[in-house]
Short mmCIF file of C-alpha atoms in Angstrom, two decimals:
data_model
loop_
_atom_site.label_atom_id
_atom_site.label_comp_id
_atom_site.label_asym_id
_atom_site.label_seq_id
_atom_site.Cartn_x
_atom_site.Cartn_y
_atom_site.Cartn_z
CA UNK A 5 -37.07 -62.39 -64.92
CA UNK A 6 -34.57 -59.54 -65.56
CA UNK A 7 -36.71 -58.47 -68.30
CA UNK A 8 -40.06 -58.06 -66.39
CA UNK A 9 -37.97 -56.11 -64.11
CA UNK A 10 -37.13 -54.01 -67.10
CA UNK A 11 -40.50 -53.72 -68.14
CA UNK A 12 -42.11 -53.03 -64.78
CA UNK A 13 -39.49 -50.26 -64.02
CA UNK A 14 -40.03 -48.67 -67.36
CA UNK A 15 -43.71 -48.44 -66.90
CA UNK A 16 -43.52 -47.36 -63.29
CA UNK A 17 -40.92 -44.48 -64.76
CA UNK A 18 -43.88 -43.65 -67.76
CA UNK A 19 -46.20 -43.42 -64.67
CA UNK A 20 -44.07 -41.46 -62.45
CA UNK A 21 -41.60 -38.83 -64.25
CA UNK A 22 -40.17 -38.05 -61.31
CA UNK A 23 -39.51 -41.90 -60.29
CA UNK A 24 -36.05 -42.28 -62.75
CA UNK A 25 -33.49 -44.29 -60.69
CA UNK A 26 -30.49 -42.01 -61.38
CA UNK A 27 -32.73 -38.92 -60.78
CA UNK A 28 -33.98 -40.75 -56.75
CA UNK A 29 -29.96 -41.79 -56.57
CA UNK A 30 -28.87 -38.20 -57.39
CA UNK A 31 -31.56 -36.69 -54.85
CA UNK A 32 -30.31 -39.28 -52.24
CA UNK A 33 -26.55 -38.63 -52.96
CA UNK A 34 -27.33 -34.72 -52.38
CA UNK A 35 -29.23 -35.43 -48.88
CA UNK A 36 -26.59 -37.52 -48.10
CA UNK A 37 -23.32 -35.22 -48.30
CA UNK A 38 -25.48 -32.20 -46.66
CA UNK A 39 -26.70 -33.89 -43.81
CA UNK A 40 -22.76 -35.75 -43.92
CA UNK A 41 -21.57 -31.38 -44.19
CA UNK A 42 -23.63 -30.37 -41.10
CA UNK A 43 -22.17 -33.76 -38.86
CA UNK A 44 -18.58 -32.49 -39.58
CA UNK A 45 -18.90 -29.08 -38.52
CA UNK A 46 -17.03 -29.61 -35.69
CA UNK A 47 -13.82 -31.27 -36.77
CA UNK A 48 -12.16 -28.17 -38.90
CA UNK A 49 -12.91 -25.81 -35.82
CA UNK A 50 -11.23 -28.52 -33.49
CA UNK A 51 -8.24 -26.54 -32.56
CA UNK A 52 -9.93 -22.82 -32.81
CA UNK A 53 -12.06 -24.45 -29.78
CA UNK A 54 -8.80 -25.91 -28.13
CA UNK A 55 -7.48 -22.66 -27.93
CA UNK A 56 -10.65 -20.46 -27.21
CA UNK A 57 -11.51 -22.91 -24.12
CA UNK A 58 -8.23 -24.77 -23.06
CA UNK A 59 -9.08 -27.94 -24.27
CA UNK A 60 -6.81 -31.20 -23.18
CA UNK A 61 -6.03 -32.91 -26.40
CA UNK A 62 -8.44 -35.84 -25.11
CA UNK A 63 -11.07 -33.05 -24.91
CA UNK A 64 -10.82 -32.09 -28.21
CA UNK A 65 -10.86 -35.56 -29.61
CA UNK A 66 -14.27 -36.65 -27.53
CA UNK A 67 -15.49 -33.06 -29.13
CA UNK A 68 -15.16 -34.33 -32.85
CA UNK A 69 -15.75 -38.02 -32.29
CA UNK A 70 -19.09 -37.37 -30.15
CA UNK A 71 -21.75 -36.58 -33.64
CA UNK A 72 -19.93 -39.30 -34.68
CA UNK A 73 -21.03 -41.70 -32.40
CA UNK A 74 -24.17 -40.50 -31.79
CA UNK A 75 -25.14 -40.47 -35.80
CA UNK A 76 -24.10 -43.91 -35.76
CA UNK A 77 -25.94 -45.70 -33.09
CA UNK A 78 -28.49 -43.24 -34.58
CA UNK A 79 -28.14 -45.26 -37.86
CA UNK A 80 -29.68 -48.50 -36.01
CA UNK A 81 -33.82 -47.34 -35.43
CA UNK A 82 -33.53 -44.82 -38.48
CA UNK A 83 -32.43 -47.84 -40.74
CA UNK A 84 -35.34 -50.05 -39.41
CA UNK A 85 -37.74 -47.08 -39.33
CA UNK A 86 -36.75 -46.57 -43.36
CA UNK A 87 -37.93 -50.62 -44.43
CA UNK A 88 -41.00 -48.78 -42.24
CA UNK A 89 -41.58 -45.84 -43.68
CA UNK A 90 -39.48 -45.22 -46.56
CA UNK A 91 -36.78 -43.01 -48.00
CA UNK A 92 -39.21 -40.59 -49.46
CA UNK A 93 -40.68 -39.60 -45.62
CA UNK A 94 -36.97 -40.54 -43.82
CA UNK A 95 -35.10 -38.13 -45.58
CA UNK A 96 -36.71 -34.91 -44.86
CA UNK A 97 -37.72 -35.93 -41.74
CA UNK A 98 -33.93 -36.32 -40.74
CA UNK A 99 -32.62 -33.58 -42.47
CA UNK A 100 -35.07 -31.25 -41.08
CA UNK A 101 -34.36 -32.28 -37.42
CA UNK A 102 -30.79 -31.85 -38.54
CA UNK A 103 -31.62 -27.90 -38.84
CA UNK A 104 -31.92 -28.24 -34.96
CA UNK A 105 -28.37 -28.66 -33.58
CA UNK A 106 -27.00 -26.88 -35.96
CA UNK A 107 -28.68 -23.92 -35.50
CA UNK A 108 -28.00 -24.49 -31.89
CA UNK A 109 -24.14 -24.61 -32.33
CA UNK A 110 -24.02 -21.75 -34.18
CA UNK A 111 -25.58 -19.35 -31.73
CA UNK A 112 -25.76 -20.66 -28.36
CA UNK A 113 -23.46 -23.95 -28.55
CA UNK A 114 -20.14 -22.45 -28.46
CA UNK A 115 -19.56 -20.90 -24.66
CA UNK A 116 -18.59 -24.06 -23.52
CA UNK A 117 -17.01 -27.57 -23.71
CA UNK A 118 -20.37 -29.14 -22.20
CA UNK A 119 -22.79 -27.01 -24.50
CA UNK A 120 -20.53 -28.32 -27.44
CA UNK A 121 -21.01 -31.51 -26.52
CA UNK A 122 -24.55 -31.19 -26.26
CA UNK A 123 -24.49 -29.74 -29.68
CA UNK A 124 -22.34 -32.16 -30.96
CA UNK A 125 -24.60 -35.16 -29.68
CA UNK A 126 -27.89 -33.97 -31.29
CA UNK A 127 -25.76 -33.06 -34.76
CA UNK A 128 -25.28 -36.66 -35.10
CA UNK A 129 -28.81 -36.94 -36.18
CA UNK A 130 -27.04 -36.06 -39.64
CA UNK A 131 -25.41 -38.84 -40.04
CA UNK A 132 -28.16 -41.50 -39.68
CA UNK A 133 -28.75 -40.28 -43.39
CA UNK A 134 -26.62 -43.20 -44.61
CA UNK A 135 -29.11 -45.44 -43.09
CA UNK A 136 -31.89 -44.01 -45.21
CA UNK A 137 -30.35 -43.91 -48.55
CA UNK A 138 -28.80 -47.12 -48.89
CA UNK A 139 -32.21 -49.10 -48.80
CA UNK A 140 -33.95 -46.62 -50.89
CA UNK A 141 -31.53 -46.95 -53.54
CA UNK A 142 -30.71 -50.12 -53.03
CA UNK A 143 -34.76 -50.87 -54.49
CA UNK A 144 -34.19 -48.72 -57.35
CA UNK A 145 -31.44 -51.44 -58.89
CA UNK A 146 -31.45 -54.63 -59.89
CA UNK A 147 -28.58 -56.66 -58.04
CA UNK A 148 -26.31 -56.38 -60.72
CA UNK A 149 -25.67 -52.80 -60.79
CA UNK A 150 -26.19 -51.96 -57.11
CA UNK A 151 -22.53 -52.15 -56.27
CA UNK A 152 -22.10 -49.40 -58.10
CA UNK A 153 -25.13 -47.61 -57.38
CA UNK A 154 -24.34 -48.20 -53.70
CA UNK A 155 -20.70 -46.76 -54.11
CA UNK A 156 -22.22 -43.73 -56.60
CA UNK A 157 -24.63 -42.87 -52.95
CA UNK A 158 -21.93 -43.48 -50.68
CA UNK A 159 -19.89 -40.89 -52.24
CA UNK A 160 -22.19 -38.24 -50.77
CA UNK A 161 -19.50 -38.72 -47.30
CA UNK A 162 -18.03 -36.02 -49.74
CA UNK A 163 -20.16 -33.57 -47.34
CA UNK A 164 -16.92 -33.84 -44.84
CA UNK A 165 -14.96 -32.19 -47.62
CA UNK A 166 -17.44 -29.58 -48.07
CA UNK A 167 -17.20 -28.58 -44.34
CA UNK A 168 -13.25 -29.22 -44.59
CA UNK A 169 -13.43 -26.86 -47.38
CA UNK A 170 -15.71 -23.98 -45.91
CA UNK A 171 -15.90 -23.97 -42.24
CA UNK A 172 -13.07 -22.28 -41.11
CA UNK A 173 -12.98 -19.82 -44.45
CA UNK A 174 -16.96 -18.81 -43.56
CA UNK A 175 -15.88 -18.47 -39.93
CA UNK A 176 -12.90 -15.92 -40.95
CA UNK A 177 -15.04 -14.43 -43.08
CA UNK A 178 -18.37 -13.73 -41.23
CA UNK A 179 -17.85 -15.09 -38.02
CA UNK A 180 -18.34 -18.33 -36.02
CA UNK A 181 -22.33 -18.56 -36.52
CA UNK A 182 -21.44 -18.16 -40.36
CA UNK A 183 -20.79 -21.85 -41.37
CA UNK A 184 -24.07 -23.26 -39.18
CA UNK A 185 -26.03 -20.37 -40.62
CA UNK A 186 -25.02 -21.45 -44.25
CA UNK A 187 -25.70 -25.06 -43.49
CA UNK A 188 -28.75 -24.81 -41.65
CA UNK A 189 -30.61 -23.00 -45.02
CA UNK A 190 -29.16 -25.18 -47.39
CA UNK A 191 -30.92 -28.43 -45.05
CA UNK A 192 -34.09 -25.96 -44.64
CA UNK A 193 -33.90 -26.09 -48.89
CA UNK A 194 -32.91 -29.94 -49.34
CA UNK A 195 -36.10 -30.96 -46.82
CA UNK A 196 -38.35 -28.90 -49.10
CA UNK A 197 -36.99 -29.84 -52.25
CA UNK A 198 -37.08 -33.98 -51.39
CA UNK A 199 -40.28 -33.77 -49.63
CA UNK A 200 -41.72 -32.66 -53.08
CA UNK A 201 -39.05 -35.11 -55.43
CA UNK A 202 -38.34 -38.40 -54.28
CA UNK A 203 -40.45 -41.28 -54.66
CA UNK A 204 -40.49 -44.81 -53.76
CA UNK A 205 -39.12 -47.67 -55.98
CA UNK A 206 -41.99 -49.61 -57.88
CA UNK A 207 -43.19 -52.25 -55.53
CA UNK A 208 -41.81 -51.82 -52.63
CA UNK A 209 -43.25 -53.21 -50.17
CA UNK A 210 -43.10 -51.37 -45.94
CA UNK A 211 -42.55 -53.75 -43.76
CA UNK A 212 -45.47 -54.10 -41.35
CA UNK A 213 -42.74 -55.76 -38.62
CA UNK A 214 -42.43 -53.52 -35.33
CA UNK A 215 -38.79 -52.56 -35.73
CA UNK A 216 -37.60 -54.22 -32.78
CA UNK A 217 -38.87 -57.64 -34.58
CA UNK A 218 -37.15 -56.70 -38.03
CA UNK A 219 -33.53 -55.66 -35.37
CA UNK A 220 -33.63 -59.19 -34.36
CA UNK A 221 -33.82 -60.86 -37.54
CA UNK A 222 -31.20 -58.55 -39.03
CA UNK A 223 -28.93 -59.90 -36.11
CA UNK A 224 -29.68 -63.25 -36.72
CA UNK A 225 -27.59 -62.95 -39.97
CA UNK A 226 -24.35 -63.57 -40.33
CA UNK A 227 -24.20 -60.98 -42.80
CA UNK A 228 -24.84 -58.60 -40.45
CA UNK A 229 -22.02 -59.20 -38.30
CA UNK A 230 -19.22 -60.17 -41.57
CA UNK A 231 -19.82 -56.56 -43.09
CA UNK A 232 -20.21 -54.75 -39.89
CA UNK A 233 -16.95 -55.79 -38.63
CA UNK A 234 -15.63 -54.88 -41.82
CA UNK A 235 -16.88 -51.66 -42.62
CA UNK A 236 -15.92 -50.89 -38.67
CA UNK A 237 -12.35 -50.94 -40.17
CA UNK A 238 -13.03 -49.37 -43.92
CA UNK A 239 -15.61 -46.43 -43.31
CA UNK A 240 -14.81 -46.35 -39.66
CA UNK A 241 -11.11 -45.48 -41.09
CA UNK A 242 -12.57 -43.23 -42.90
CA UNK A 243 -14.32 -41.64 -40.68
CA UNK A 244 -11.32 -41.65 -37.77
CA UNK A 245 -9.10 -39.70 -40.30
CA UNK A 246 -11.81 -36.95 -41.80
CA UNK A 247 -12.37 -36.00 -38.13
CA UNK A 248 -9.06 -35.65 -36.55
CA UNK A 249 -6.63 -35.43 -39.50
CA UNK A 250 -6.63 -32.12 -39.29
CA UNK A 251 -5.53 -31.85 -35.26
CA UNK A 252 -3.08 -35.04 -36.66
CA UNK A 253 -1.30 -32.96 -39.04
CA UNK A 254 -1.28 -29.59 -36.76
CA UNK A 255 0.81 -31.78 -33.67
CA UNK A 256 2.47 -33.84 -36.44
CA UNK A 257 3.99 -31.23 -39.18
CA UNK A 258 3.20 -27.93 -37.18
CA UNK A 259 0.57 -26.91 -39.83
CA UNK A 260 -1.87 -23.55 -39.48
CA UNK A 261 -5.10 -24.76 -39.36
CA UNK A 262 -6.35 -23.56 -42.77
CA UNK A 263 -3.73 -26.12 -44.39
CA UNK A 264 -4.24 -29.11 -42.21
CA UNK A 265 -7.67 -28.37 -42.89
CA UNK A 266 -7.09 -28.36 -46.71
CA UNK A 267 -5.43 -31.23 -46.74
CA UNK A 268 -8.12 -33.43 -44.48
CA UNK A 269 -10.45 -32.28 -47.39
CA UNK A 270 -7.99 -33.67 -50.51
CA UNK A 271 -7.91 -36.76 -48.63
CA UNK A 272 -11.58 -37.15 -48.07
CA UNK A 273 -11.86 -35.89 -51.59
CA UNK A 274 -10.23 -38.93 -52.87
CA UNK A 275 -11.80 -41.76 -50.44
CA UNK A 276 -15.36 -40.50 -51.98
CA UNK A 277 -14.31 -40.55 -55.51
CA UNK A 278 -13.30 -44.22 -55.36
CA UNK A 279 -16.16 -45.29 -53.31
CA UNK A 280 -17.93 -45.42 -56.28
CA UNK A 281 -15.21 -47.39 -57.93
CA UNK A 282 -14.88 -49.57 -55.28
CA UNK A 283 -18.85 -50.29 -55.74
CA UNK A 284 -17.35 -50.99 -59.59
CA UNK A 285 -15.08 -53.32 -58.95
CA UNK A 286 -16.97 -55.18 -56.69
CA UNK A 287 -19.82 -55.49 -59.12
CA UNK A 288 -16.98 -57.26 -61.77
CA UNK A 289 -14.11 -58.89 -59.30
CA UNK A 290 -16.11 -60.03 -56.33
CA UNK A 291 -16.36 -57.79 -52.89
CA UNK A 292 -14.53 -60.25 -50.88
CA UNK A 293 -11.35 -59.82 -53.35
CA UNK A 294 -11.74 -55.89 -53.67
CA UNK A 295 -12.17 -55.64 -49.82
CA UNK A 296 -9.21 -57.75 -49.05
CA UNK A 297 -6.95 -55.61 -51.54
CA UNK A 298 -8.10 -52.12 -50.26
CA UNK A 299 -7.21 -53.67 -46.52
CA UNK A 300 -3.93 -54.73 -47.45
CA UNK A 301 -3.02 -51.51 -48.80
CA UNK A 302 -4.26 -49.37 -45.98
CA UNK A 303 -1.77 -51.10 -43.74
CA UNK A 304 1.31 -50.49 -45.68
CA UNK A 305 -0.11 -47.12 -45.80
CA UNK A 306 -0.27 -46.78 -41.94
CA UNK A 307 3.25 -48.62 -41.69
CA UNK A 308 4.57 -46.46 -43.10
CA UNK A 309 2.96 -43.17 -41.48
CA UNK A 310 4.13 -44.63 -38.14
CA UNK A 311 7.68 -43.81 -39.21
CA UNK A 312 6.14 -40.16 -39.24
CA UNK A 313 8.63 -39.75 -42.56
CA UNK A 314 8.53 -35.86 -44.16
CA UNK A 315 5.42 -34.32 -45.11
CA UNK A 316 6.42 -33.84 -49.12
CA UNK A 317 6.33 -36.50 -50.57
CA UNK A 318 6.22 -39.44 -48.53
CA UNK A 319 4.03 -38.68 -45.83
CA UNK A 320 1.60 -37.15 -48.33
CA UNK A 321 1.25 -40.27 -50.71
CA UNK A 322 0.80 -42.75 -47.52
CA UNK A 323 -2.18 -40.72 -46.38
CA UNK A 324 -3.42 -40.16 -50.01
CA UNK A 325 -2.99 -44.22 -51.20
CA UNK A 326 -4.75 -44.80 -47.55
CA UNK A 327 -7.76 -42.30 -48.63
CA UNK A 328 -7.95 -44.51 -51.73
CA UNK A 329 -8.03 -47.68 -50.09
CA UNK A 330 -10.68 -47.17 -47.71
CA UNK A 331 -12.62 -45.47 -50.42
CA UNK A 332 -12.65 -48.70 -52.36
CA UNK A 333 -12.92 -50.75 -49.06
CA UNK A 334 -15.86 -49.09 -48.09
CA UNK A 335 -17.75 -49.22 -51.50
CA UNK A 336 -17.08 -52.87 -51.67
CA UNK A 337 -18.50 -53.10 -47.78
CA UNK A 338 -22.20 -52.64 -49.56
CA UNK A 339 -21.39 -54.26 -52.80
CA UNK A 340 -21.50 -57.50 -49.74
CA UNK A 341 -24.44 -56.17 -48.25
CA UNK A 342 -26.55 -55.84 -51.92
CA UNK A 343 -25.54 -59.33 -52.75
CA UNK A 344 -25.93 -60.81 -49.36
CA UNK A 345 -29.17 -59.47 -47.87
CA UNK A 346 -32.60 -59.80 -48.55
CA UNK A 347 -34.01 -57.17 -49.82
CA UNK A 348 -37.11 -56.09 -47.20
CA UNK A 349 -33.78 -56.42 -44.79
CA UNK A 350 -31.16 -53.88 -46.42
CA UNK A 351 -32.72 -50.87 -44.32
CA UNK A 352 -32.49 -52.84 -41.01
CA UNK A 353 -29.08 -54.64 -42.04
CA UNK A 354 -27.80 -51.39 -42.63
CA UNK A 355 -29.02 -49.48 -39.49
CA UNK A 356 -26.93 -52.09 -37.50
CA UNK A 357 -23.56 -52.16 -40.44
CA UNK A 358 -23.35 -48.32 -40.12
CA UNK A 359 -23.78 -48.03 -36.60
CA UNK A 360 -20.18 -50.29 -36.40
CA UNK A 361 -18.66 -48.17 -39.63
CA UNK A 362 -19.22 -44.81 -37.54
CA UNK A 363 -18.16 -46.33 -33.98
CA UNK A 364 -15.14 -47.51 -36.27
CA UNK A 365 -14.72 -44.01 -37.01
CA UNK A 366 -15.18 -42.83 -33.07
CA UNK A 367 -12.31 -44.80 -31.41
CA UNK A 368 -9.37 -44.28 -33.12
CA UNK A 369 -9.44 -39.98 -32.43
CA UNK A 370 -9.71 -40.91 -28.49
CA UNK A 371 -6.91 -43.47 -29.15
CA UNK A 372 -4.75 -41.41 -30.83
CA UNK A 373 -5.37 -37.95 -28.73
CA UNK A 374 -4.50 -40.62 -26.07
CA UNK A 375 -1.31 -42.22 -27.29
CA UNK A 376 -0.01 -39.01 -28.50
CA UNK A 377 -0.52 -37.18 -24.93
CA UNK A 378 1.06 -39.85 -23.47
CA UNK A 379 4.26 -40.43 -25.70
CA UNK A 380 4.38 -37.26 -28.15
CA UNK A 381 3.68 -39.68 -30.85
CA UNK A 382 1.20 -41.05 -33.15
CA UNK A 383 3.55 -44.03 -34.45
CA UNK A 384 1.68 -46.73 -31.74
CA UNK A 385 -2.08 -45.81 -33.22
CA UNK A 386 -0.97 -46.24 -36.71
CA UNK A 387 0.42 -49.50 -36.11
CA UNK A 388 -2.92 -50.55 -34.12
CA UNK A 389 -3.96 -49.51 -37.33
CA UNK A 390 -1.87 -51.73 -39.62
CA UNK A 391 -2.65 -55.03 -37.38
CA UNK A 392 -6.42 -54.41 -37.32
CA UNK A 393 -6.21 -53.58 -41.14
CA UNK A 394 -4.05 -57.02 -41.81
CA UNK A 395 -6.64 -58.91 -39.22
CA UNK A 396 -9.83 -57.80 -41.27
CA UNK A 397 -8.29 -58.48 -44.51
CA UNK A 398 -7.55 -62.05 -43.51
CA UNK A 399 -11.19 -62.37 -42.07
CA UNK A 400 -12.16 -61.41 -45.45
CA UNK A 401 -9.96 -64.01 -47.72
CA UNK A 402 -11.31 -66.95 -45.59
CA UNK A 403 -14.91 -66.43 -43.87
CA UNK A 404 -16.38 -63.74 -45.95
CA UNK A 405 -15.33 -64.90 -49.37
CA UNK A 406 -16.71 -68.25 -48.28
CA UNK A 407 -19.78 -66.59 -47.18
CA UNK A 408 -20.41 -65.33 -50.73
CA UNK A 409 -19.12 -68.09 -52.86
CA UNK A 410 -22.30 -70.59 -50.71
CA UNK A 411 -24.49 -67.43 -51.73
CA UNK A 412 -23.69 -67.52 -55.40
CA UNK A 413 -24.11 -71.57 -55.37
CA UNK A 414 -27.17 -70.99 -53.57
CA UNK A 415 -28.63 -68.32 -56.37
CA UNK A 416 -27.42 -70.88 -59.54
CA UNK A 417 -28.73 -74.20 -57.35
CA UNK A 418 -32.25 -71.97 -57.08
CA UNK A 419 -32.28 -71.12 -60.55
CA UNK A 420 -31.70 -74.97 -62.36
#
């Protein structure tokens, strides 16, 4: 079987140059971190807009975490519409409507808190682009390498560091329409350029399921549920600390801006490079194992952060090994999904398991804005942190590694 898959892919590449896996998996990895660059334009200008409009510190959390819910509810119909329709039409069709919002922030969006949320809302359109790429590259691989394939995509989060990296420099630099301006034309070139590029793996086959039908049987598996309570804690992590790390650091250490904001982008930085690895070691160790590691180690990591110790070195290696681990915990989130799922069902499965990673990502900044304005202190969220971190890992060890152990005796029982 593997090697009509071979054969099939290599004659579907000598009919379709274009059609390479690594060249659709490098396309989708670009799409992903732009559209991922314009849904974090917000965070590094948190406090500039705290200042300018005299912003409560719950005000400026709801600000940043906003696109972030919105772009992953968003995730659920885009995800089903992509088993529809396909990456090749999803892509562009997001990242042009991306253009939108942004264009909006940069020139009429920033007068006030309600027209920043407004902006904010319709700029989480960008980050439904997760739930396009991972089914289209998902049918590009066989199972064997999509952990890795899965982890090489998901590394395209690495648009938050871009914006980490840029926003506030561009806004010193030209002003505060600069960054949306830059962003806008590079989506306005990306939608062009993959409208023309990608194609569809040889095969596949669109589901001819209303969406709503193809929902409900991606709920019906447990699957579903396992990883999306998982990657709630891993990407949602993630997510929670490339949005409000910077604001964390400012109340924390008494950074400027421009080095908080540094800082947030050396820590996404290193979550995105092991995502990848993560994917790796999931495709050699088993998932469930990786996942439960990278858990374990994000709550030491967040133990010891709630003792707010000095910045240099201490504080800086617990929020660099924490980068790491949810890296590698989220990578190994979709190495489960690729084994696990069915593959007409990855776009829809998705949809729903990035939906929870982002509204993972959403409640810890209103949490933690919280806690702090109320005691001064972040030491309460981090230890939320450690106990849910400790909670999923043990969820992991006993129901999900059972989960794929009956799915590996299922594959060998099918086989003899």
């Amino acid at each position: 079987m593997a090697g009509e898959r071979e054969q099939g892919a290599g004659a579907s590449e000598a009919a379709h140059p274009g059609g390479r896996p690594m060249a659709m998996l490098a396309v989708a990895t670009v799409g992903f971190a732009l559209n991922f660059w314009a849904w974090a334009l917000l965070s590094p200008l948190g406090p500039r807009f705290k200042d300018a409009l005299h912003l409560t510190t719950f005000e400026q959390a709801l600000l940043v975490a906003v696109p972030v819910v919105v772009g992953s509810l968003g995730r659920i119909p885009v995800g089903a519409l992509t088993d529809r329709f396909g990456g090749r039409v999803m892509f562009p069709v997001v990242s042009a409507a991306t253009i939108v919002p942004v264009l909006f922030l940069g020139w009429a969006g920033q007068s006030s808190f309600a027209a920043l949320l407004i902006g904010g809302f319709f700029l989480g359109i960008g980050g439904t682009a997760f739930a396009v790429g991972v089914p289209f590259v998902n049918a590009w691989f066989p199972p064997e390498r999509r952990g890795l394939a899965l982890g090489v995509f998901g590394a395209g989060m690495g648009g938050t560091a871009i914006s980490a990296l840029t926003t506030v420099k561009l806004v010193d630099w030209g002003g505060t329409a600069t960054p949306f301006g830059v962003t806008a034309l590079v989506l306005a070139v990306y939608t062009a350029v993959s409208a023309l590029v990608l194609r569809e793996a040889p095969g596949r086959a669109a589901s001819a399921e209303p969406a709503a039908r193809r929902l409900a049987e991606a709920a019906r598996l447990g699957v579903t549920w396992q990883a999306s309570a998982l990657y709630a804690v891993a990407f949602g992590g993630y997510v929670a600390f490339s949005v409000y790390l910077p604001t964390h650091l400012k109340n924390e250490y008494g950074l400027a801006q421009a080095d908080a904001a540094a800082r947030m982008a050396g820590f996404v930085i290193l979550a995105v490079v092991m995502r990848p690895f993560g994917g790796w070691l999931s495709d050699r160790f088993g998932p469930a194992r990786v996942l439960a590691a990278a858990l374990a180690v994000v709550a030491a990591g967040a133990v010891v952060q709630a003792f707010a110790p000095p910045l240099m070195p201490v504080g800086t290696l617990a929020f660099l090994t924490m980068a790491a681990a949810l890296g590698v915990g989220s990578g190994a989130v979709f190495a489960l999904v690729a084994r696990l799922v069915p593959a007409g069902k990855v776009g829809s499965v998705t949809g729903v398991v990035g939906a929870a990673g982002g509204l993972g990502g959403f409640v810890p900044p209103l949490v933690m804005g919280s806690l702090y304005g109320a005691y001064g202190s972040y030491a309460l969220g981090l230890v939320l942190l450690a106990v849910v971190a400790v909670a999923a890992a043990a969820f992991t060890v006993s129901v999900v590694r059972r989960a794929v152990e009956e799915a590996a005796h299922g594959r060998i029982v099918g086989q003899t």
